[in-house]
Amino acid sequence: MRKRIGILTAGGDSPGLNAAIRAIGKTALASGIDIIGFRDGFRGLAEDRTMPLVWDDLVSLLTLGGTILGTSRDKPHKMLVDGEIRDMTGVIYKNYQRRKLDALLCIGGGGTQKNAWKLAQAGMNILTLPKTIDKDVGMTDVTFGFHTAMEIATEAIDRLHSTAHSHHRIIVVEIMGHNAGWLALGAGVAGGADVILIPEIPYDTEKVAEAIRWRKQAGRPFSIVAVAEGAISRQDYAALQEMKMRKHAAKGEEKKKIAEEIALFEASRQGNTQRLSQQLEAMTGLEARLTILGHLQRGGTPSAADRLLATRLGSACVHYFEEGLAGFMIAVRGEGAEPIPLKDVVGKRSTVPLDHCWLNCARRVKTCLGD
Ligand code: F6P
């Protein structure tokens, strides 16, 4: 009997997804394994919406951005169906059996690893690959999509430099990354940003303004401020910590009330980078402009490094399936691809350690980190 695997992509898209689909598909077909795609992440799995993947469907995918399978942020155990939130795990299990799958390969970020682990616990053979531009999945050196996004953000910083210089302005550039600073830090160092603000180091606005004023006095009346979307000021950080501590100590209704308070506070932080830009203008006397890179960082063709990584991981994933492994994420370890039990991956978000060499080198070249 020929073996058969299903594949889906979930969470925010990232460059390299199609390269991974191609690598999985070609490796599987070459080994006599059939492969079937599920559309739009876990939703397509719950709704049994599929896409056949034969050799011809896998051609010309290496350079293509996005995912031919489509994606969504739907969770198997909390899916909006007919206006209500339902646990679709049982339905998914039936579809898995109906399609006679020997395994399901899920490609995604931290949330997908968690959802995939839940499906593994429900009895399905699951293997996963780590992808996200944020590089925040635990237990893997890197995730595919990160390198391309870093290249895009670096090019943006390069381009912003000349206009900041010509107009003697501050340009604040907001870079994605969710609650991790990898992308802003990597692109900020590579692009020579004068200030880099990341969530791991709550910033002091006065210290940032001081660094910009110092540059102005030294004859450089322009500055590039690279801000991770999750960056937080010291005041906001202290306020958030205080609320979290109260929530931790509270019970019942009181706990709920504080949780709402936290949600409101988080929502009020929308537009934070815009506010920072205005504050810096007022504090330095230099005009400031804001650029939000947004989804530009996720679109388009993957870099050579991401194509290579997605191909390495995709082909290794099929190899581990053939070895009989299930319940693992295929992680990047140096030049190798290592299976890590999903239970050890779940809940381990990777953020920038405060002694990381990227931070050390940024400090040595006198980049302001807001502290
Ligand atoms: O996780 C990838 C990411 O691009 C984050 O950097 C960002 O916070 C988020 O997704 C944006 O999500 P969406 O595309 O759903 O707005």
mmCIF file of C-alpha atoms and ligand atoms in Angstrom:
data_model
loop_
_atom_site.group_PDB
_atom_site.id
_atom_site.type_symbol
_atom_site.label_atom_id
_atom_site.label_comp_id
_atom_site.label_asym_id
_atom_site.label_seq_id
_atom_site.Cartn_x
_atom_site.Cartn_y
_atom_site.Cartn_z
ATOM 1 C CA MET A 1 0.000 0.000 0.000
ATOM 2 C CA ARG A 2 1.331 3.467 -0.920
ATOM 3 C CA LYS A 3 1.638 5.765 2.053
ATOM 4 C CA ARG A 4 -0.192 9.075 2.049
ATOM 5 C CA ILE A 5 0.531 12.346 3.828
ATOM 6 C CA GLY A 6 -1.486 15.524 4.187
ATOM 7 C CA ILE A 7 0.063 18.973 4.339
ATOM 8 C CA LEU A 8 -1.183 22.382 5.441
ATOM 9 C CA THR A 9 0.194 25.863 6.066
ATOM 10 C CA ALA A 10 -1.170 27.844 9.031
ATOM 11 C CA GLY A 11 -0.726 31.236 10.707
ATOM 12 C CA GLY A 12 0.611 34.350 8.971
ATOM 13 C CA ASP A 13 2.215 33.549 5.635
ATOM 14 C CA SER A 14 5.961 33.877 5.236
ATOM 15 C CA PRO A 15 8.430 33.657 2.375
ATOM 16 C CA GLY A 16 9.619 30.081 1.793
ATOM 17 C CA LEU A 17 6.277 28.316 2.363
ATOM 18 C CA ASN A 18 5.970 27.287 -1.270
ATOM 19 C CA ALA A 19 9.601 26.196 -1.329
ATOM 20 C CA ALA A 20 8.823 23.914 1.640
ATOM 21 C CA ILE A 21 5.665 22.543 -0.030
ATOM 22 C CA ARG A 22 7.739 21.805 -3.138
ATOM 23 C CA ALA A 23 10.476 20.088 -1.133
ATOM 24 C CA ILE A 24 8.012 17.951 0.828
ATOM 25 C CA GLY A 25 6.036 17.106 -2.301
ATOM 26 C CA LYS A 26 8.976 16.205 -4.501
ATOM 27 C CA THR A 27 10.733 14.177 -1.783
ATOM 28 C CA ALA A 28 7.494 12.325 -1.005
ATOM 29 C CA LEU A 29 6.541 11.589 -4.621
ATOM 30 C CA ALA A 30 10.093 10.466 -5.427
ATOM 31 C CA SER A 31 9.794 7.971 -2.541
ATOM 32 C CA GLY A 32 6.405 6.679 -3.723
ATOM 33 C CA ILE A 33 4.395 8.538 -1.073
ATOM 34 C CA ASP A 34 1.168 10.313 -2.114
ATOM 35 C CA ILE A 35 0.553 13.827 -0.891
ATOM 36 C CA ILE A 36 -2.581 15.879 -0.515
ATOM 37 C CA GLY A 37 -2.855 19.557 0.424
ATOM 38 C CA PHE A 38 -5.444 21.069 2.776
ATOM 39 C CA ARG A 39 -6.497 24.616 1.985
ATOM 40 C CA ASP A 40 -6.399 27.587 4.378
ATOM 41 C CA GLY A 41 -4.724 25.951 7.348
ATOM 42 C CA PHE A 42 -6.718 24.062 9.994
ATOM 43 C CA ARG A 43 -9.992 25.461 8.608
ATOM 44 C CA GLY A 44 -9.556 23.575 5.337
ATOM 45 C CA LEU A 45 -8.744 20.453 7.332
ATOM 46 C CA ALA A 46 -11.959 20.836 9.342
ATOM 47 C CA GLU A 47 -13.973 21.523 6.182
ATOM 48 C CA ASP A 48 -12.151 18.828 4.186
ATOM 49 C CA ARG A 49 -11.176 21.263 1.435
ATOM 50 C CA THR A 50 -8.229 19.738 -0.347
ATOM 51 C CA MET A 51 -5.909 20.261 -3.267
ATOM 52 C CA PRO A 52 -4.199 17.390 -5.062
ATOM 53 C CA LEU A 53 -0.434 17.741 -5.250
ATOM 54 C CA VAL A 54 1.148 15.874 -8.144
ATOM 55 C CA TRP A 55 4.572 16.572 -9.623
ATOM 56 C CA ASP A 56 3.266 19.191 -12.089
ATOM 57 C CA ASP A 57 1.687 21.171 -9.232
ATOM 58 C CA LEU A 58 5.081 21.459 -7.582
ATOM 59 C CA VAL A 59 6.939 23.063 -10.462
ATOM 60 C CA SER A 60 7.901 26.766 -10.334
ATOM 61 C CA LEU A 61 7.137 26.978 -6.607
ATOM 62 C CA LEU A 62 10.634 27.626 -5.318
ATOM 63 C CA THR A 63 10.596 31.363 -5.995
ATOM 64 C CA LEU A 64 6.911 32.007 -5.390
ATOM 65 C CA GLY A 65 5.839 34.112 -2.355
ATOM 66 C CA GLY A 66 2.844 33.244 -0.151
ATOM 67 C CA THR A 67 1.441 29.718 -0.042
ATOM 68 C CA ILE A 68 -0.424 27.942 -2.845
ATOM 69 C CA LEU A 69 -2.444 26.161 -0.151
ATOM 70 C CA GLY A 70 -3.690 29.372 1.447
ATOM 71 C CA THR A 71 -3.502 29.922 5.190
ATOM 72 C CA SER A 72 -5.568 31.112 8.153
ATOM 73 C CA ARG A 73 -5.178 31.715 11.862
ATOM 74 C CA ASP A 74 -8.013 29.295 12.741
ATOM 75 C CA LYS A 75 -7.440 26.955 15.691
ATOM 76 C CA PRO A 76 -8.767 23.360 15.536
ATOM 77 C CA HIS A 77 -10.138 23.458 19.077
ATOM 78 C CA LYS A 78 -11.650 26.986 18.897
ATOM 79 C CA MET A 79 -13.055 27.532 15.414
ATOM 80 C CA LEU A 80 -15.807 29.945 14.469
ATOM 81 C CA VAL A 81 -18.452 27.799 12.762
ATOM 82 C CA ASP A 82 -21.975 29.067 11.962
ATOM 83 C CA GLY A 83 -21.512 31.989 14.330
ATOM 84 C CA GLU A 84 -20.306 29.965 17.308
ATOM 85 C CA ILE A 85 -16.909 28.845 18.596
ATOM 86 C CA ARG A 86 -16.596 25.064 18.306
ATOM 87 C CA ASP A 87 -13.986 22.427 19.038
ATOM 88 C CA MET A 88 -13.434 20.828 15.610
ATOM 89 C CA THR A 89 -10.865 18.240 16.734
ATOM 90 C CA GLY A 90 -13.307 15.337 16.302
ATOM 91 C CA VAL A 91 -14.333 16.502 12.810
ATOM 92 C CA ILE A 92 -10.675 16.907 11.878
ATOM 93 C CA TYR A 93 -9.887 13.406 13.131
ATOM 94 C CA LYS A 94 -12.665 11.980 10.921
ATOM 95 C CA ASN A 95 -11.330 13.846 7.882
ATOM 96 C CA TYR A 96 -7.827 12.576 8.660
ATOM 97 C CA GLN A 97 -9.187 9.011 8.640
ATOM 98 C CA ARG A 98 -11.449 9.500 5.613
ATOM 99 C CA ARG A 99 -8.431 10.738 3.619
ATOM 100 C CA LYS A 100 -6.510 7.656 4.824
ATOM 101 C CA LEU A 101 -3.580 9.753 5.991
ATOM 102 C CA ASP A 102 -0.484 8.180 7.515
ATOM 103 C CA ALA A 103 0.621 11.591 8.760
ATOM 104 C CA LEU A 104 -0.243 15.263 8.662
ATOM 105 C CA LEU A 105 2.534 17.833 8.132
ATOM 106 C CA CYS A 106 1.751 21.273 9.557
ATOM 107 C CA ILE A 107 3.908 24.244 8.587
ATOM 108 C CA GLY A 108 3.597 27.249 10.872
ATOM 109 C CA GLY A 109 4.818 29.413 13.721
ATOM 110 C CA GLY A 110 4.420 29.133 17.496
ATOM 111 C CA GLY A 111 0.613 28.963 17.437
ATOM 112 C CA THR A 112 0.664 26.227 14.802
ATOM 113 C CA GLN A 113 3.097 24.138 16.864
ATOM 114 C CA LYS A 114 0.638 24.332 19.764
ATOM 115 C CA ASN A 115 -2.379 23.451 17.607
ATOM 116 C CA ALA A 116 -0.483 20.609 15.940
ATOM 117 C CA TRP A 117 0.495 19.220 19.350
ATOM 118 C CA LYS A 118 -3.194 19.168 20.335
ATOM 119 C CA LEU A 119 -3.975 17.132 17.182
ATOM 120 C CA ALA A 120 -1.096 14.780 18.006
ATOM 121 C CA GLN A 121 -2.582 14.294 21.477
ATOM 122 C CA ALA A 122 -5.910 13.448 19.818
ATOM 123 C CA GLY A 123 -4.209 10.519 18.074
ATOM 124 C CA MET A 124 -3.023 11.848 14.690
ATOM 125 C CA ASN A 125 0.514 11.366 13.391
ATOM 126 C CA ILE A 126 1.843 14.894 13.200
ATOM 127 C CA LEU A 127 5.102 16.399 12.012
ATOM 128 C CA THR A 128 5.703 20.150 11.802
ATOM 129 C CA LEU A 129 8.095 22.676 10.311
ATOM 130 C CA PRO A 130 8.885 26.059 11.930
ATOM 131 C CA LYS A 131 8.164 29.090 9.765
ATOM 132 C CA THR A 132 7.637 32.738 10.664
ATOM 133 C CA ILE A 133 9.300 36.028 9.854
ATOM 134 C CA ASP A 134 9.428 36.652 13.636
ATOM 135 C CA LYS A 135 11.984 33.879 14.431
ATOM 136 C CA ASP A 136 10.196 33.428 17.750
ATOM 137 C CA VAL A 137 9.555 29.648 17.722
ATOM 138 C CA GLY A 138 11.424 27.919 20.532
ATOM 139 C CA MET A 139 13.882 25.026 20.196
ATOM 140 C CA THR A 140 15.032 25.915 16.672
ATOM 141 C CA ASP A 141 17.966 28.098 15.632
ATOM 142 C CA VAL A 142 15.886 29.902 13.045
ATOM 143 C CA THR A 143 12.594 29.755 11.134
ATOM 144 C CA PHE A 144 12.186 30.157 7.399
ATOM 145 C CA GLY A 145 10.818 33.519 6.302
ATOM 146 C CA PHE A 146 12.990 35.402 8.788
ATOM 147 C CA HIS A 147 15.950 35.877 6.474
ATOM 148 C CA THR A 148 13.838 37.297 3.630
ATOM 149 C CA ALA A 149 11.976 39.661 5.954
ATOM 150 C CA MET A 150 15.288 40.842 7.423
ATOM 151 C CA GLU A 151 16.588 41.542 3.900
ATOM 152 C CA ILE A 152 13.447 43.541 3.055
ATOM 153 C CA ALA A 153 13.583 45.558 6.291
ATOM 154 C CA THR A 154 17.317 46.182 5.797
ATOM 155 C CA GLU A 155 16.764 47.457 2.271
ATOM 156 C CA ALA A 156 14.011 49.734 3.595
ATOM 157 C CA ILE A 157 16.398 51.170 6.213
ATOM 158 C CA ASP A 158 19.042 51.691 3.505
ATOM 159 C CA ARG A 159 16.541 53.627 1.402
ATOM 160 C CA LEU A 160 15.268 55.656 4.362
ATOM 161 C CA HIS A 161 18.833 56.725 5.207
ATOM 162 C CA SER A 162 19.275 58.908 2.139
ATOM 163 C CA THR A 163 15.968 60.707 2.545
ATOM 164 C CA ALA A 164 16.525 61.205 6.313
ATOM 165 C CA HIS A 165 19.967 62.619 5.514
ATOM 166 C CA SER A 166 18.715 64.975 2.772
ATOM 167 C CA HIS A 167 15.916 66.445 4.906
ATOM 168 C CA HIS A 168 17.777 66.421 8.241
ATOM 169 C CA ARG A 169 14.971 64.351 9.726
ATOM 170 C CA ILE A 170 14.372 61.550 12.139
ATOM 171 C CA ILE A 171 12.810 58.583 10.398
ATOM 172 C CA VAL A 172 11.139 56.116 12.711
ATOM 173 C CA VAL A 173 10.644 52.777 10.991
ATOM 174 C CA GLU A 174 8.323 50.169 12.508
ATOM 175 C CA ILE A 175 9.365 46.585 11.888
ATOM 176 C CA MET A 176 7.238 43.461 12.489
ATOM 177 C CA GLY A 177 8.199 40.666 14.872
ATOM 178 C CA HIS A 178 5.233 40.329 17.232
ATOM 179 C CA ASN A 179 6.675 40.267 20.789
ATOM 180 C CA ALA A 180 10.218 39.396 19.731
ATOM 181 C CA GLY A 181 12.902 41.833 18.626
ATOM 182 C CA TRP A 182 14.847 39.580 16.242
ATOM 183 C CA LEU A 183 13.698 41.219 13.022
ATOM 184 C CA ALA A 184 14.128 44.833 14.164
ATOM 185 C CA LEU A 185 17.486 44.018 15.739
ATOM 186 C CA GLY A 186 18.831 42.062 12.755
ATOM 187 C CA ALA A 187 17.687 44.631 10.187
ATOM 188 C CA GLY A 188 18.649 47.518 12.464
ATOM 189 C CA VAL A 189 22.217 46.285 12.859
ATOM 190 C CA ALA A 190 22.541 45.330 9.174
ATOM 191 C CA GLY A 191 21.048 48.660 8.060
ATOM 192 C CA GLY A 192 23.075 50.731 10.545
ATOM 193 C CA ALA A 193 20.053 52.198 12.362
ATOM 194 C CA ASP A 194 21.119 54.797 14.940
ATOM 195 C CA VAL A 195 18.551 53.622 17.473
ATOM 196 C CA ILE A 196 17.056 50.125 17.773
ATOM 197 C CA LEU A 197 14.142 49.508 20.128
ATOM 198 C CA ILE A 198 13.022 45.944 20.871
ATOM 199 C CA PRO A 199 10.442 44.493 23.288
ATOM 200 C CA GLU A 200 13.130 42.740 25.324
ATOM 201 C CA ILE A 201 14.622 46.115 26.388
ATOM 202 C CA PRO A 202 11.920 48.560 27.574
ATOM 203 C CA TYR A 203 13.092 51.957 26.375
ATOM 204 C CA ASP A 204 13.509 55.336 28.008
ATOM 205 C CA THR A 205 12.292 57.988 25.534
ATOM 206 C CA GLU A 206 14.647 60.569 27.041
ATOM 207 C CA LYS A 207 17.658 58.289 26.347
ATOM 208 C CA VAL A 208 16.534 57.955 22.709
ATOM 209 C CA ALA A 209 16.096 61.722 22.337
ATOM 210 C CA GLU A 210 19.500 62.261 23.952
ATOM 211 C CA ALA A 211 21.192 59.969 21.406
ATOM 212 C CA ILE A 212 19.534 61.850 18.533
ATOM 213 C CA ARG A 213 20.493 65.248 19.990
ATOM 214 C CA TRP A 214 24.062 64.033 20.420
ATOM 215 C CA ARG A 215 24.202 63.076 16.729
ATOM 216 C CA LYS A 216 22.808 66.491 15.802
ATOM 217 C CA GLN A 217 25.493 68.266 17.861
ATOM 218 C CA ALA A 218 28.140 66.082 16.245
ATOM 219 C CA GLY A 219 27.044 67.334 12.801
ATOM 220 C CA ARG A 220 24.660 64.511 11.923
ATOM 221 C CA PRO A 221 21.220 66.087 12.162
ATOM 222 C CA PHE A 222 19.358 62.982 11.005
ATOM 223 C CA SER A 223 18.664 59.620 12.605
ATOM 224 C CA ILE A 224 17.079 56.297 11.770
ATOM 225 C CA VAL A 225 15.101 54.767 14.647
ATOM 226 C CA ALA A 226 14.234 51.084 14.037
ATOM 227 C CA VAL A 227 11.329 50.111 16.294
ATOM 228 C CA ALA A 228 10.027 46.581 16.736
ATOM 229 C CA GLU A 229 6.220 46.554 16.690
ATOM 230 C CA GLY A 230 6.274 45.068 20.207
ATOM 231 C CA ALA A 231 8.727 47.629 21.649
ATOM 232 C CA ILE A 232 7.525 49.165 24.890
ATOM 233 C CA SER A 233 8.507 52.228 26.920
ATOM 234 C CA ARG A 234 9.688 51.821 30.508
ATOM 235 C CA GLN A 235 6.530 53.524 31.844
ATOM 236 C CA ASP A 236 4.193 51.251 29.858
ATOM 237 C CA TYR A 237 6.217 48.198 30.844
ATOM 238 C CA ALA A 238 6.011 49.107 34.532
ATOM 239 C CA ALA A 239 2.248 49.729 34.263
ATOM 240 C CA LEU A 240 1.734 46.381 32.489
ATOM 241 C CA GLN A 241 3.821 44.471 35.031
ATOM 242 C CA GLU A 242 1.829 46.012 37.875
ATOM 243 C CA MET A 243 -1.466 44.924 36.256
ATOM 244 C CA LYS A 244 -0.116 41.420 35.606
ATOM 245 C CA MET A 245 0.956 41.074 39.233
ATOM 246 C CA ARG A 246 -2.482 42.163 40.433
ATOM 247 C CA LYS A 247 -4.088 39.683 38.050
ATOM 248 C CA HIS A 248 -1.845 36.905 39.318
ATOM 249 C CA ALA A 249 -2.907 37.583 42.919
ATOM 250 C CA ALA A 250 -6.627 38.078 42.132
ATOM 251 C CA LYS A 251 -9.412 35.481 41.894
ATOM 252 C CA GLY A 252 -12.774 35.069 40.120
ATOM 253 C CA GLU A 253 -14.535 38.272 38.987
ATOM 254 C CA GLU A 254 -11.640 40.490 40.098
ATOM 255 C CA LYS A 255 -9.216 38.480 37.935
ATOM 256 C CA LYS A 256 -11.565 38.861 34.928
ATOM 257 C CA LYS A 257 -11.798 42.604 35.503
ATOM 258 C CA ILE A 258 -8.005 42.965 35.561
ATOM 259 C CA ALA A 259 -7.713 40.823 32.415
ATOM 260 C CA GLU A 260 -10.064 43.275 30.659
ATOM 261 C CA GLU A 261 -8.001 46.173 32.014
ATOM 262 C CA ILE A 262 -4.874 44.590 30.492
ATOM 263 C CA ALA A 263 -6.622 44.029 27.142
ATOM 264 C CA LEU A 264 -7.720 47.690 27.089
ATOM 265 C CA PHE A 265 -4.208 48.818 27.935
ATOM 266 C CA GLU A 266 -2.739 46.646 25.132
ATOM 267 C CA ALA A 267 -5.281 48.087 22.685
ATOM 268 C CA SER A 268 -4.401 51.632 23.738
ATOM 269 C CA ARG A 269 -0.805 50.904 22.743
ATOM 270 C CA GLN A 270 -1.849 50.745 19.063
ATOM 271 C CA GLY A 271 -0.260 53.710 17.350
ATOM 272 C CA ASN A 272 2.546 53.727 19.877
ATOM 273 C CA THR A 273 5.269 54.127 17.243
ATOM 274 C CA GLN A 274 3.431 57.153 15.831
ATOM 275 C CA ARG A 275 3.359 58.679 19.327
ATOM 276 C CA LEU A 276 7.053 57.972 19.794
ATOM 277 C CA SER A 277 7.829 59.697 16.511
ATOM 278 C CA GLN A 278 5.879 62.807 17.640
ATOM 279 C CA GLN A 279 7.582 62.790 21.046
ATOM 280 C CA LEU A 280 11.028 62.594 19.460
ATOM 281 C CA GLU A 281 10.190 65.511 17.156
ATOM 282 C CA ALA A 282 9.194 67.620 20.176
ATOM 283 C CA MET A 283 12.188 66.526 22.251
ATOM 284 C CA THR A 284 14.898 67.055 19.614
ATOM 285 C CA GLY A 285 13.643 69.898 17.431
ATOM 286 C CA LEU A 286 14.140 67.720 14.350
ATOM 287 C CA GLU A 287 11.272 66.900 12.039
ATOM 288 C CA ALA A 288 10.203 63.260 12.316
ATOM 289 C CA ARG A 289 8.455 60.925 9.896
ATOM 290 C CA LEU A 290 7.086 57.437 10.449
ATOM 291 C CA THR A 291 7.300 54.475 8.062
ATOM 292 C CA ILE A 292 5.432 51.261 8.930
ATOM 293 C CA LEU A 293 6.800 48.403 6.815
ATOM 294 C CA GLY A 294 3.906 46.079 7.687
ATOM 295 C CA HIS A 295 3.078 43.205 5.381
ATOM 296 C CA LEU A 296 5.666 44.247 2.801
ATOM 297 C CA GLN A 297 8.014 42.193 4.984
ATOM 298 C CA ARG A 298 6.022 38.999 4.412
ATOM 299 C CA GLY A 299 5.342 39.252 0.681
ATOM 300 C CA GLY A 300 7.208 38.246 -2.435
ATOM 301 C CA THR A 301 9.958 35.893 -3.414
ATOM 302 C CA PRO A 302 12.034 34.208 -0.673
ATOM 303 C CA SER A 303 15.758 34.892 -0.343
ATOM 304 C CA ALA A 304 18.249 32.201 -1.374
ATOM 305 C CA ALA A 305 18.871 31.445 2.325
ATOM 306 C CA ASP A 306 15.151 30.857 2.971
ATOM 307 C CA ARG A 307 14.749 28.699 -0.156
ATOM 308 C CA LEU A 308 17.667 26.601 0.982
ATOM 309 C CA LEU A 309 16.355 26.330 4.556
ATOM 310 C CA ALA A 310 12.801 25.449 3.464
ATOM 311 C CA THR A 311 14.176 22.799 1.102
ATOM 312 C CA ARG A 312 16.440 21.354 3.820
ATOM 313 C CA LEU A 313 13.600 21.160 6.354
ATOM 314 C CA GLY A 314 10.947 19.983 3.895
ATOM 315 C CA SER A 315 13.016 17.115 2.547
ATOM 316 C CA ALA A 316 14.202 16.161 6.072
ATOM 317 C CA CYS A 317 10.588 16.093 7.267
ATOM 318 C CA VAL A 318 9.668 13.405 4.712
ATOM 319 C CA HIS A 319 12.808 11.490 5.660
ATOM 320 C CA TYR A 320 11.727 11.475 9.342
ATOM 321 C CA PHE A 321 8.197 10.433 8.325
ATOM 322 C CA GLU A 322 9.718 7.438 6.521
ATOM 323 C CA GLU A 323 11.660 6.632 9.701
ATOM 324 C CA GLY A 324 8.293 6.400 11.483
ATOM 325 C CA LEU A 325 8.526 9.564 13.602
ATOM 326 C CA ALA A 326 5.360 11.357 14.748
ATOM 327 C CA GLY A 327 4.730 14.184 17.224
ATOM 328 C CA PHE A 328 7.896 16.118 16.332
ATOM 329 C CA MET A 329 8.903 19.503 14.952
ATOM 330 C CA ILE A 330 11.810 19.352 12.525
ATOM 331 C CA ALA A 331 14.071 22.049 13.953
ATOM 332 C CA VAL A 332 17.145 23.794 12.604
ATOM 333 C CA ARG A 333 20.334 22.966 14.510
ATOM 334 C CA GLY A 334 23.358 24.428 12.759
ATOM 335 C CA GLU A 335 23.504 22.857 9.317
ATOM 336 C CA GLY A 336 21.351 19.957 10.476
ATOM 337 C CA ALA A 337 17.615 19.318 10.767
ATOM 338 C CA GLU A 338 16.735 17.688 14.100
ATOM 339 C CA PRO A 339 13.403 16.294 15.283
ATOM 340 C CA ILE A 340 12.305 17.841 18.608
ATOM 341 C CA PRO A 341 9.253 16.438 20.467
ATOM 342 C CA LEU A 342 6.348 18.868 20.006
ATOM 343 C CA LYS A 343 5.644 18.800 23.744
ATOM 344 C CA ASP A 344 9.077 20.386 24.271
ATOM 345 C CA VAL A 345 8.423 23.093 21.678
ATOM 346 C CA VAL A 346 5.004 24.221 22.879
ATOM 347 C CA GLY A 347 5.090 27.327 25.076
ATOM 348 C CA LYS A 348 8.771 28.053 24.406
ATOM 349 C CA ARG A 349 8.883 31.385 22.618
ATOM 350 C CA SER A 350 12.279 32.543 21.442
ATOM 351 C CA THR A 351 13.107 36.156 22.287
ATOM 352 C CA VAL A 352 16.415 38.021 22.142
ATOM 353 C CA PRO A 353 18.603 37.107 25.154
ATOM 354 C CA LEU A 354 20.029 40.244 26.758
ATOM 355 C CA ASP A 355 23.589 38.963 26.253
ATOM 356 C CA HIS A 356 23.045 38.048 22.591
ATOM 357 C CA CYS A 357 25.960 38.832 20.276
ATOM 358 C CA TRP A 358 23.744 40.959 17.969
ATOM 359 C CA LEU A 359 22.974 43.210 20.944
ATOM 360 C CA ASN A 360 26.613 43.269 22.015
ATOM 361 C CA CYS A 361 27.829 44.350 18.608
ATOM 362 C CA ALA A 362 25.086 47.005 18.348
ATOM 363 C CA ARG A 363 26.287 48.458 21.680
ATOM 364 C CA ARG A 364 29.925 48.365 20.579
ATOM 365 C CA VAL A 365 29.214 50.450 17.481
ATOM 366 C CA LYS A 366 27.332 52.911 19.751
ATOM 367 C CA THR A 367 23.823 52.160 18.551
ATOM 368 C CA CYS A 368 21.320 53.431 21.103
ATOM 369 C CA LEU A 369 19.119 50.625 22.450
ATOM 370 C CA GLY A 370 16.955 52.969 24.503
ATOM 371 C CA ASP A 371 18.425 51.936 27.871
HETATM 372 O O1 F6P B 1 3.719 36.399 12.952
HETATM 373 C C1 F6P B 1 4.005 37.072 11.810
HETATM 374 C C2 F6P B 1 3.431 38.454 11.837
HETATM 375 O O2 F6P B 1 3.756 39.075 10.627
HETATM 376 C C3 F6P B 1 3.862 39.325 13.023
HETATM 377 O O3 F6P B 1 5.133 39.877 12.844
HETATM 378 C C4 F6P B 1 2.743 40.342 13.072
HETATM 379 O O4 F6P B 1 2.592 40.833 14.374
HETATM 380 C C5 F6P B 1 1.540 39.531 12.659
HETATM 381 O O5 F6P B 1 2.025 38.410 11.946
HETATM 382 C C6 F6P B 1 0.565 40.258 11.786
HETATM 383 O O6 F6P B 1 -0.523 39.435 11.587
HETATM 384 P P1 F6P B 1 -1.684 39.660 10.523
HETATM 385 O O7 F6P B 1 -1.118 39.410 9.161
HETATM 386 O O8 F6P B 1 -2.706 38.648 10.887
HETATM 387 O O9 F6P B 1 -2.117 41.069 10.682
#
